Amino acid sequence: MALIFVAHDTPEPSLYGAMAAILAAQKDLPLAHLPVSWDTARYPDACQHVVGEGQRVTSGLLWAERLILQSAGKVMKLEELLKTYGTGDVVIPLGPMQIIQFTQIARQVRENAFDYELITVERENQGYMFRRHGLTDEAAGCWWRDRYGRWINHDTPPQTTTSLRIALVGAQSEQCTTYPATLAALGDAADALSVSLDMVYAAPQVLEDHLHEVMENVDGILLPGGSAMCNVTGQICAAHYALNRHIPILGLCLGMQTMTTAIVQNMMGSAKANLAEADPDADADIKTFVPLTNTPTLPVHRLGDHRMHSRPGSRLHEILGDEFIVRYNHRFHLAPELKPDLENHGLLISGTDATGKIADGIEFTRHPFYLGVQGHPELSSLPVKPHPLLIAFLKAASAQHG
């Protein structure tokens, strides 16, 4: 067995494992990963990539699934990794802290009588290259990220087609350096439709005071997921903007929760309605999303791939069919007592889990495209197979563009 360590000394979680995945794809080898830590105060969504088996890992391991076309798998300590891969070769990314600890890692590998190779990732003028034994590996090529954050090693022809102005409600640094999946999935869908996206990165905190300036002339709005509750108010503002102007909007996980909350606020005539996670002190009757554990038999934390059931006649059913595998990462769900009034108000619960208790998809019937899902379709998108929800969203934005 030979362990091929790929050391990339960068603080960006979105880069972790990317070049290692490229090398694994080139060599047709599996990729495994060790425990790694990040500055979550600076990068709150550093470990929000979810593997299908149901574990959160570093967000940059998205690239393993997109490039090797296999699950990034769970985090393994070195002892478990050695036992799991036996005599086969395996590629292992190293983050900044692991690089500092590499002397100890190498000693443990040698003590177990395994061979290893250390390859470093170096920044070149155009992108990133591998360096072996102090020499640049020209044969492996130079790699860089395209405008959607996806890894390429060749120039792509300029887009000369329709350009859509899409607002992604999140700071650009967060979408590019911490959680790259949403932007990459948008790029996949744009390529499939031969459209170019003029991205507007709308920081949620800015929207609270400058909503109209930032959102002017957008063709579509995407509300992404995320763990930072400071983004909730800005996302709700964006959802109201889309409602009032009939702009196509898609919500993913937290995004579905905030766009549903905007509907609840309209229905109740109260801006106090809010997520229990974002406002734990809110009155019980205006908490829109509550812990899963408030409902008997539901889990504490829903993670990994699960089957979503679509409601016949809904837009979601039209897009995804009767059933569709979606990846989840959430601990809150739509408050059950709100469902009857919301349905009467025009909010269709168009997707549920197998029990029917969890609202997995919503759409507002008095809007051209107001759709949200509790899961993360962006994690299942591939360049050769864009996710149907992202395709449908951009088609709706194209219709809005005229």
GROMACS .gro file of C-alpha atoms in nm:
model
  402
    1MET     CA    1   0.000   0.000   0.000
    2ALA     CA    2   0.117   0.352  -0.084
    3LEU     CA    3  -0.036   0.660   0.071
    4ILE     CA    4  -0.018   0.962  -0.157
    5PHE     CA    5  -0.047   1.272   0.060
    6VAL     CA    6  -0.141   1.595  -0.119
    7ALA     CA    7  -0.051   1.900   0.091
    8HIS     CA    8  -0.232   2.223   0.008
    9ASP     CA    9  -0.142   2.495   0.259
   10THR     CA   10  -0.449   2.719   0.236
   11PRO     CA   11  -0.698   2.841   0.497
   12GLU     CA   12  -0.987   2.815   0.247
   13PRO     CA   13  -1.215   2.518   0.324
   14SER     CA   14  -1.339   2.517  -0.038
   15LEU     CA   15  -0.987   2.425  -0.158
   16TYR     CA   16  -0.940   2.134   0.081
   17GLY     CA   17  -0.925   1.810  -0.115
   18ALA     CA   18  -0.975   1.973  -0.456
   19MET     CA   19  -0.628   1.911  -0.600
   20ALA     CA   20  -0.615   1.575  -0.421
   21ALA     CA   21  -0.939   1.481  -0.599
   22ILE     CA   22  -0.790   1.588  -0.932
   23LEU     CA   23  -0.487   1.364  -0.871
   24ALA     CA   24  -0.709   1.074  -0.761
   25ALA     CA   25  -0.914   1.110  -1.080
   26GLN     CA   26  -0.600   1.116  -1.294
   27LYS     CA   27  -0.464   0.803  -1.127
   28ASP     CA   28  -0.804   0.630  -1.093
   29LEU     CA   29  -0.752   0.596  -0.717
   30PRO     CA   30  -0.986   0.642  -0.421
   31LEU     CA   31  -0.962   0.945  -0.196
   32ALA     CA   32  -0.975   0.924   0.184
   33HIS     CA   33  -0.949   1.200   0.441
   34LEU     CA   34  -0.830   1.247   0.797
   35PRO     CA   35  -0.973   1.467   1.076
   36VAL     CA   36  -0.912   1.833   0.998
   37SER     CA   37  -1.003   2.155   1.178
   38TRP     CA   38  -1.095   2.501   1.046
   39ASP     CA   39  -1.147   2.850   1.180
   40THR     CA   40  -1.526   2.826   1.198
   41ALA     CA   41  -1.552   3.179   1.337
   42ARG     CA   42  -1.415   3.297   1.004
   43TYR     CA   43  -1.570   3.019   0.794
   44PRO     CA   44  -1.898   2.916   0.964
   45ASP     CA   45  -1.992   2.672   0.686
   46ALA     CA   46  -1.647   2.514   0.661
   47CYS     CA   47  -1.787   2.167   0.736
   48GLN     CA   48  -2.130   2.176   0.575
   49HIS     CA   49  -2.074   1.935   0.289
   50VAL     CA   50  -2.285   1.627   0.359
   51VAL     CA   51  -2.201   1.285   0.220
   52GLY     CA   52  -2.486   1.057   0.121
   53GLU     CA   53  -2.409   0.822   0.409
   54GLY     CA   54  -2.500   1.097   0.655
   55GLN     CA   55  -2.193   1.279   0.786
   56ARG     CA   56  -2.084   1.642   0.760
   57VAL     CA   57  -1.733   1.690   0.625
   58THR     CA   58  -1.520   1.978   0.497
   59SER     CA   59  -1.708   2.164   0.223
   60GLY     CA   60  -1.415   2.137  -0.021
   61LEU     CA   61  -1.466   1.759  -0.036
   62LEU     CA   62  -1.749   1.838  -0.274
   63TRP     CA   63  -1.481   1.818  -0.544
   64ALA     CA   64  -1.413   1.452  -0.466
   65GLU     CA   65  -1.774   1.368  -0.555
   66ARG     CA   66  -1.773   1.585  -0.868
   67LEU     CA   67  -1.434   1.474  -1.000
   68ILE     CA   68  -1.406   1.111  -0.889
   69LEU     CA   69  -1.783   1.048  -0.906
   70GLN     CA   70  -1.783   0.871  -0.571
   71SER     CA   71  -1.878   0.969  -0.218
   72ALA     CA   72  -1.610   1.156  -0.027
   73GLY     CA   73  -1.685   0.913   0.256
   74LYS     CA   74  -1.653   0.962   0.629
   75VAL     CA   75  -1.365   1.114   0.820
   76MET     CA   76  -1.118   0.845   0.930
   77LYS     CA   77  -0.833   0.844   1.174
   78LEU     CA   78  -0.508   0.716   1.026
   79GLU     CA   79  -0.533   0.375   1.195
   80GLU     CA   80  -0.880   0.315   1.048
   81LEU     CA   81  -0.771   0.440   0.707
   82LEU     CA   82  -0.480   0.193   0.696
   83LYS     CA   83  -0.710  -0.095   0.786
   84THR     CA   84  -0.981   0.013   0.540
   85TYR     CA   85  -0.762   0.039   0.232
   86GLY     CA   86  -0.541  -0.261   0.306
   87THR     CA   87  -0.282  -0.303   0.033
   88GLY     CA   88  -0.434  -0.060  -0.217
   89ASP     CA   89  -0.309   0.288  -0.302
   90VAL     CA   90  -0.507   0.589  -0.180
   91VAL     CA   91  -0.488   0.969  -0.211
   92ILE     CA   92  -0.515   1.173   0.110
   93PRO     CA   93  -0.547   1.555   0.124
   94LEU     CA   94  -0.363   1.749   0.393
   95GLY     CA   95  -0.489   2.081   0.525
   96PRO     CA   96  -0.278   2.346   0.705
   97MET     CA   97  -0.287   2.186   1.051
   98GLN     CA   98  -0.221   1.840   0.909
   99ILE     CA   99   0.082   1.975   0.724
  100ILE     CA  100   0.220   2.103   1.056
  101GLN     CA  101   0.163   1.755   1.204
  102PHE     CA  102   0.298   1.564   0.906
  103THR     CA  103   0.615   1.447   1.082
  104GLN     CA  104   0.401   1.251   1.327
  105ILE     CA  105   0.174   1.124   1.048
  106ALA     CA  106   0.472   1.002   0.846
  107ARG     CA  107   0.623   0.829   1.149
  108GLN     CA  108   0.299   0.640   1.212
  109VAL     CA  109   0.281   0.534   0.847
  110ARG     CA  110   0.638   0.401   0.856
  111GLU     CA  111   0.575   0.218   1.183
  112ASN     CA  112   0.295   0.030   1.006
  113ALA     CA  113   0.536  -0.062   0.724
  114PHE     CA  114   0.355   0.135   0.453
  115ASP     CA  115   0.509   0.347   0.180
  116TYR     CA  116   0.406   0.706   0.128
  117GLU     CA  117   0.467   0.998  -0.103
  118LEU     CA  118   0.424   1.367  -0.020
  119ILE     CA  119   0.311   1.593  -0.304
  120THR     CA  120   0.264   1.966  -0.249
  121VAL     CA  121   0.026   2.201  -0.424
  122GLU     CA  122   0.186   2.527  -0.533
  123ARG     CA  123   0.022   2.842  -0.660
  124GLU     CA  124   0.138   2.937  -1.007
  125ASN     CA  125   0.057   3.257  -1.197
  126GLN     CA  126  -0.251   3.106  -1.357
  127GLY     CA  127  -0.358   2.844  -1.107
  128TYR     CA  128  -0.232   2.547  -0.905
  129MET     CA  129   0.020   2.275  -0.989
  130PHE     CA  130   0.167   1.969  -0.816
  131ARG     CA  131   0.527   1.965  -0.700
  132ARG     CA  132   0.714   1.639  -0.638
  133HIS     CA  133   1.059   1.630  -0.482
  134GLY     CA  134   1.099   2.002  -0.544
  135LEU     CA  135   1.008   1.976  -0.916
  136THR     CA  136   0.686   2.092  -1.080
  137ASP     CA  137   0.483   1.806  -1.229
  138GLU     CA  138   0.410   1.950  -1.574
  139ALA     CA  139   0.238   1.629  -1.689
  140ALA     CA  140  -0.038   1.668  -1.427
  141GLY     CA  141  -0.120   2.011  -1.567
  142CYS     CA  142  -0.213   2.347  -1.423
  143TRP     CA  143  -0.557   2.378  -1.266
  144TRP     CA  144  -0.768   2.679  -1.177
  145ARG     CA  145  -1.126   2.772  -1.094
  146ASP     CA  146  -1.369   2.906  -1.352
  147ARG     CA  147  -1.617   3.187  -1.282
  148TYR     CA  148  -1.844   2.941  -1.103
  149GLY     CA  149  -1.563   2.807  -0.886
  150ARG     CA  150  -1.534   2.476  -1.076
  151TRP     CA  151  -1.192   2.325  -1.141
  152ILE     CA  152  -1.066   2.329  -1.500
  153ASN     CA  153  -0.731   2.292  -1.679
  154HIS     CA  154  -0.818   2.447  -2.012
  155ASP     CA  155  -0.964   2.773  -2.135
  156THR     CA  156  -1.335   2.774  -2.207
  157PRO     CA  157  -1.487   2.968  -2.497
  158PRO     CA  158  -1.650   3.299  -2.398
  159GLN     CA  159  -2.027   3.293  -2.352
  160THR     CA  160  -2.206   3.481  -2.630
  161THR     CA  161  -2.557   3.377  -2.530
  162THR     CA  162  -2.827   3.518  -2.306
  163SER     CA  163  -2.701   3.668  -1.982
  164LEU     CA  164  -2.918   3.637  -1.671
  165ARG     CA  165  -2.873   3.855  -1.365
  166ILE     CA  166  -2.898   3.615  -1.070
  167ALA     CA  167  -2.880   3.726  -0.706
  168LEU     CA  168  -2.717   3.471  -0.479
  169VAL     CA  169  -2.803   3.584  -0.127
  170GLY     CA  170  -2.470   3.538   0.045
  171ALA     CA  171  -2.136   3.709   0.073
  172GLN     CA  172  -1.911   3.635  -0.224
  173SER     CA  173  -1.631   3.520   0.007
  174GLU     CA  174  -1.865   3.269   0.172
  175GLN     CA  175  -1.984   3.125  -0.160
  176CYS     CA  176  -1.635   3.104  -0.310
  177THR     CA  177  -1.399   3.024  -0.023
  178THR     CA  178  -1.616   2.830   0.221
  179TYR     CA  179  -1.914   2.655   0.060
  180PRO     CA  180  -1.859   2.622  -0.317
  181ALA     CA  181  -2.146   2.385  -0.402
  182THR     CA  182  -2.424   2.637  -0.474
  183LEU     CA  183  -2.225   2.843  -0.721
  184ALA     CA  184  -2.092   2.531  -0.895
  185ALA     CA  185  -2.444   2.390  -0.932
  186LEU     CA  186  -2.564   2.717  -1.083
  187GLY     CA  187  -2.277   2.696  -1.332
  188ASP     CA  188  -2.375   2.341  -1.427
  189ALA     CA  189  -2.733   2.448  -1.497
  190ALA     CA  190  -2.622   2.759  -1.687
  191ASP     CA  191  -2.397   2.554  -1.914
  192ALA     CA  192  -2.675   2.306  -1.985
  193LEU     CA  193  -2.905   2.590  -2.089
  194SER     CA  194  -2.631   2.781  -2.277
  195VAL     CA  195  -2.683   3.094  -2.072
  196SER     CA  196  -2.432   3.313  -1.896
  197LEU     CA  197  -2.493   3.429  -1.540
  198ASP     CA  198  -2.418   3.779  -1.420
  199MET     CA  199  -2.386   3.694  -1.051
  200VAL     CA  200  -2.495   3.943  -0.786
  201TYR     CA  201  -2.357   3.839  -0.448
  202ALA     CA  202  -2.604   3.990  -0.205
  203ALA     CA  203  -2.466   3.984   0.150
  204PRO     CA  204  -2.772   3.928   0.373
  205GLN     CA  205  -2.673   4.195   0.625
  206VAL     CA  206  -2.647   4.453   0.345
  207LEU     CA  207  -2.996   4.367   0.222
  208GLU     CA  208  -3.152   4.479   0.548
  209ASP     CA  209  -3.074   4.843   0.456
  210HIS     CA  210  -2.999   4.839   0.083
  211LEU     CA  211  -3.241   4.582  -0.058
  212HIS     CA  212  -3.366   4.775  -0.359
  213GLU     CA  213  -3.022   4.897  -0.466
  214VAL     CA  214  -2.868   4.547  -0.458
  215MET     CA  215  -3.163   4.364  -0.615
  216GLU     CA  216  -3.231   4.609  -0.897
  217ASN     CA  217  -3.299   4.436  -1.232
  218VAL     CA  218  -3.231   4.081  -1.112
  219ASP     CA  219  -3.393   3.800  -1.310
  220GLY     CA  220  -3.389   3.547  -1.028
  221ILE     CA  221  -3.299   3.510  -0.660
  222LEU     CA  222  -3.142   3.207  -0.494
  223LEU     CA  223  -3.155   3.167  -0.115
  224PRO     CA  224  -2.884   2.917  -0.016
  225GLY     CA  225  -2.851   2.704   0.294
  226GLY     CA  226  -2.609   2.776   0.575
  227SER     CA  227  -2.562   2.762   0.948
  228ALA     CA  228  -2.523   3.135   1.021
  229MET     CA  229  -2.845   3.267   1.174
  230CYS     CA  230  -2.727   3.625   1.116
  231ASN     CA  231  -2.827   3.570   0.751
  232VAL     CA  232  -3.193   3.499   0.825
  233THR     CA  233  -3.329   3.856   0.831
  234GLY     CA  234  -3.160   3.941   0.499
  235GLN     CA  235  -3.292   3.625   0.336
  236ILE     CA  236  -3.647   3.704   0.453
  237CYS     CA  237  -3.612   4.056   0.306
  238ALA     CA  238  -3.506   3.904  -0.027
  239ALA     CA  239  -3.804   3.665  -0.019
  240HIS     CA  240  -4.045   3.955   0.035
  241TYR     CA  241  -3.881   4.139  -0.255
  242ALA     CA  242  -3.936   3.837  -0.482
  243LEU     CA  243  -4.297   3.806  -0.365
  244ASN     CA  244  -4.381   4.169  -0.428
  245ARG     CA  245  -4.220   4.178  -0.774
  246HIS     CA  246  -4.298   3.825  -0.892
  247ILE     CA  247  -3.929   3.747  -0.939
  248PRO     CA  248  -3.842   3.373  -0.963
  249ILE     CA  249  -3.687   3.254  -0.637
  250LEU     CA  250  -3.547   2.921  -0.521
  251GLY     CA  251  -3.471   2.838  -0.158
  252LEU     CA  252  -3.236   2.562  -0.041
  253CYS     CA  253  -3.261   2.431   0.319
  254LEU     CA  254  -3.231   2.751   0.526
  255GLY     CA  255  -3.352   2.931   0.212
  256MET     CA  256  -3.675   2.730   0.213
  257GLN     CA  257  -3.724   2.815   0.579
  258THR     CA  258  -3.678   3.188   0.529
  259MET     CA  259  -3.899   3.209   0.218
  260THR     CA  260  -4.172   3.017   0.401
  261THR     CA  261  -4.132   3.255   0.696
  262ALA     CA  262  -4.189   3.548   0.460
  263ILE     CA  263  -4.523   3.391   0.362
  264VAL     CA  264  -4.611   3.337   0.730
  265GLN     CA  265  -4.533   3.703   0.805
  266ASN     CA  266  -4.766   3.811   0.523
  267MET     CA  267  -5.036   3.571   0.637
  268MET     CA  268  -5.017   3.684   1.001
  269GLY     CA  269  -4.951   4.048   0.924
  270SER     CA  270  -4.657   4.034   1.164
  271ALA     CA  271  -4.285   4.065   1.098
  272LYS     CA  272  -4.225   3.896   1.434
  273ALA     CA  273  -4.281   3.548   1.289
  274ASN     CA  274  -3.938   3.387   1.270
  275LEU     CA  275  -3.739   3.064   1.285
  276ALA     CA  276  -3.707   2.922   1.636
  277GLU     CA  277  -3.335   2.875   1.568
  278ALA     CA  278  -3.287   3.241   1.478
  279ASP     CA  279  -3.513   3.378   1.752
  280PRO     CA  280  -3.541   3.127   2.039
  281ASP     CA  281  -3.725   3.383   2.256
  282ALA     CA  282  -4.007   3.441   2.007
  283ASP     CA  283  -4.360   3.356   2.117
  284ALA     CA  284  -4.444   2.993   2.045
  285ASP     CA  285  -4.731   3.082   1.812
  286ILE     CA  286  -4.503   3.273   1.573
  287LYS     CA  287  -4.215   3.027   1.551
  288THR     CA  288  -4.221   2.910   1.192
  289PHE     CA  289  -3.962   2.631   1.201
  290VAL     CA  290  -3.922   2.426   1.517
  291PRO     CA  291  -3.692   2.141   1.625
  292LEU     CA  292  -3.757   1.805   1.461
  293THR     CA  293  -3.762   1.655   1.809
  294ASN     CA  294  -4.082   1.849   1.890
  295THR     CA  295  -4.261   1.587   1.678
  296PRO     CA  296  -4.259   1.227   1.808
  297THR     CA  297  -4.057   0.971   1.603
  298LEU     CA  298  -3.860   1.236   1.412
  299PRO     CA  299  -3.478   1.242   1.446
  300VAL     CA  300  -3.271   1.505   1.622
  301HIS     CA  301  -3.070   1.576   1.307
  302ARG     CA  302  -3.160   1.462   0.957
  303LEU     CA  303  -2.846   1.397   0.754
  304GLY     CA  304  -2.760   1.228   0.425
  305ASP     CA  305  -2.961   1.098   0.131
  306HIS     CA  306  -3.335   1.050   0.181
  307ARG     CA  307  -3.630   1.005  -0.051
  308MET     CA  308  -3.859   1.303  -0.105
  309HIS     CA  309  -4.218   1.243  -0.219
  310SER     CA  310  -4.369   1.505  -0.448
  311ARG     CA  311  -4.734   1.607  -0.448
  312PRO     CA  312  -4.912   1.525  -0.776
  313GLY     CA  313  -5.010   1.836  -0.969
  314SER     CA  314  -4.743   2.052  -0.807
  315ARG     CA  315  -4.457   2.226  -0.983
  316LEU     CA  316  -4.216   2.017  -0.777
  317HIS     CA  317  -4.381   1.700  -0.908
  318GLU     CA  318  -4.352   1.834  -1.262
  319ILE     CA  319  -3.978   1.890  -1.212
  320LEU     CA  320  -3.878   1.583  -1.008
  321GLY     CA  321  -4.152   1.325  -1.055
  322ASP     CA  322  -4.314   1.114  -0.782
  323GLU     CA  323  -3.998   1.051  -0.580
  324PHE     CA  324  -3.648   1.192  -0.578
  325ILE     CA  325  -3.337   1.134  -0.367
  326VAL     CA  326  -3.231   1.456  -0.193
  327ARG     CA  327  -2.945   1.518   0.047
  328TYR     CA  328  -3.036   1.674   0.382
  329ASN     CA  329  -2.871   1.855   0.672
  330HIS     CA  330  -3.127   2.007   0.910
  331ARG     CA  331  -3.257   1.993   1.266
  332PHE     CA  332  -3.570   2.211   1.224
  333HIS     CA  333  -3.890   2.171   1.021
  334LEU     CA  334  -4.207   2.363   0.942
  335ALA     CA  335  -4.426   2.395   1.252
  336PRO     CA  336  -4.711   2.143   1.199
  337GLU     CA  337  -4.979   2.375   1.341
  338LEU     CA  338  -4.908   2.633   1.068
  339LYS     CA  339  -4.967   2.397   0.777
  340PRO     CA  340  -5.350   2.421   0.742
  341ASP     CA  341  -5.357   2.803   0.744
  342LEU     CA  342  -5.060   2.822   0.507
  343GLU     CA  343  -5.229   2.588   0.259
  344ASN     CA  344  -5.542   2.805   0.273
  345HIS     CA  345  -5.322   3.109   0.214
  346GLY     CA  346  -5.177   2.959  -0.104
  347LEU     CA  347  -4.858   2.792   0.019
  348LEU     CA  348  -4.860   2.439  -0.119
  349ILE     CA  349  -4.658   2.180   0.071
  350SER     CA  350  -4.546   2.005  -0.244
  351GLY     CA  351  -4.286   1.766  -0.100
  352THR     CA  352  -4.267   1.555   0.215
  353ASP     CA  353  -4.059   1.282   0.371
  354ALA     CA  354  -4.184   0.921   0.369
  355THR     CA  355  -4.392   0.979   0.685
  356GLY     CA  356  -4.558   1.290   0.549
  357LYS     CA  357  -4.466   1.476   0.869
  358ILE     CA  358  -4.174   1.684   0.736
  359ALA     CA  359  -4.239   1.954   0.477
  360ASP     CA  360  -3.959   1.890   0.227
  361GLY     CA  361  -4.083   2.119  -0.049
  362ILE     CA  362  -4.300   2.431  -0.067
  363GLU     CA  363  -4.431   2.653  -0.344
  364PHE     CA  364  -4.654   2.959  -0.346
  365THR     CA  365  -4.936   2.918  -0.594
  366ARG     CA  366  -4.988   3.293  -0.647
  367HIS     CA  367  -4.637   3.345  -0.783
  368PRO     CA  368  -4.474   3.240  -1.114
  369PHE     CA  369  -4.185   3.055  -0.941
  370TYR     CA  370  -4.161   3.061  -0.563
  371LEU     CA  371  -4.019   2.723  -0.470
  372GLY     CA  372  -3.810   2.587  -0.186
  373VAL     CA  373  -3.677   2.251  -0.072
  374GLN     CA  374  -3.556   2.149   0.273
  375GLY     CA  375  -3.262   1.960   0.124
  376HIS     CA  376  -2.946   2.044  -0.069
  377PRO     CA  377  -2.987   1.968  -0.440
  378GLU     CA  378  -2.666   2.159  -0.509
  379LEU     CA  379  -2.470   1.871  -0.351
  380SER     CA  380  -2.600   1.630  -0.615
  381SER     CA  381  -2.524   1.842  -0.921
  382LEU     CA  382  -2.260   1.740  -1.176
  383PRO     CA  383  -2.130   1.916  -1.488
  384VAL     CA  384  -2.266   1.630  -1.699
  385LYS     CA  385  -2.590   1.607  -1.498
  386PRO     CA  386  -2.710   1.940  -1.357
  387HIS     CA  387  -2.980   1.918  -1.094
  388PRO     CA  388  -3.333   1.955  -1.238
  389LEU     CA  389  -3.431   2.212  -0.974
  390LEU     CA  390  -3.148   2.445  -1.075
  391ILE     CA  391  -3.243   2.397  -1.440
  392ALA     CA  392  -3.607   2.483  -1.366
  393PHE     CA  393  -3.504   2.791  -1.167
  394LEU     CA  394  -3.287   2.930  -1.447
  395LYS     CA  395  -3.561   2.857  -1.703
  396ALA     CA  396  -3.801   3.061  -1.490
  397ALA     CA  397  -3.542   3.339  -1.466
  398SER     CA  398  -3.502   3.329  -1.847
  399ALA     CA  399  -3.877   3.376  -1.884
  400GLN     CA  400  -3.856   3.668  -1.643
  401HIS     CA  401  -3.570   3.814  -1.849
  402GLY     CA  402  -3.793   3.803  -2.153
   0.00000   0.00000   0.00000
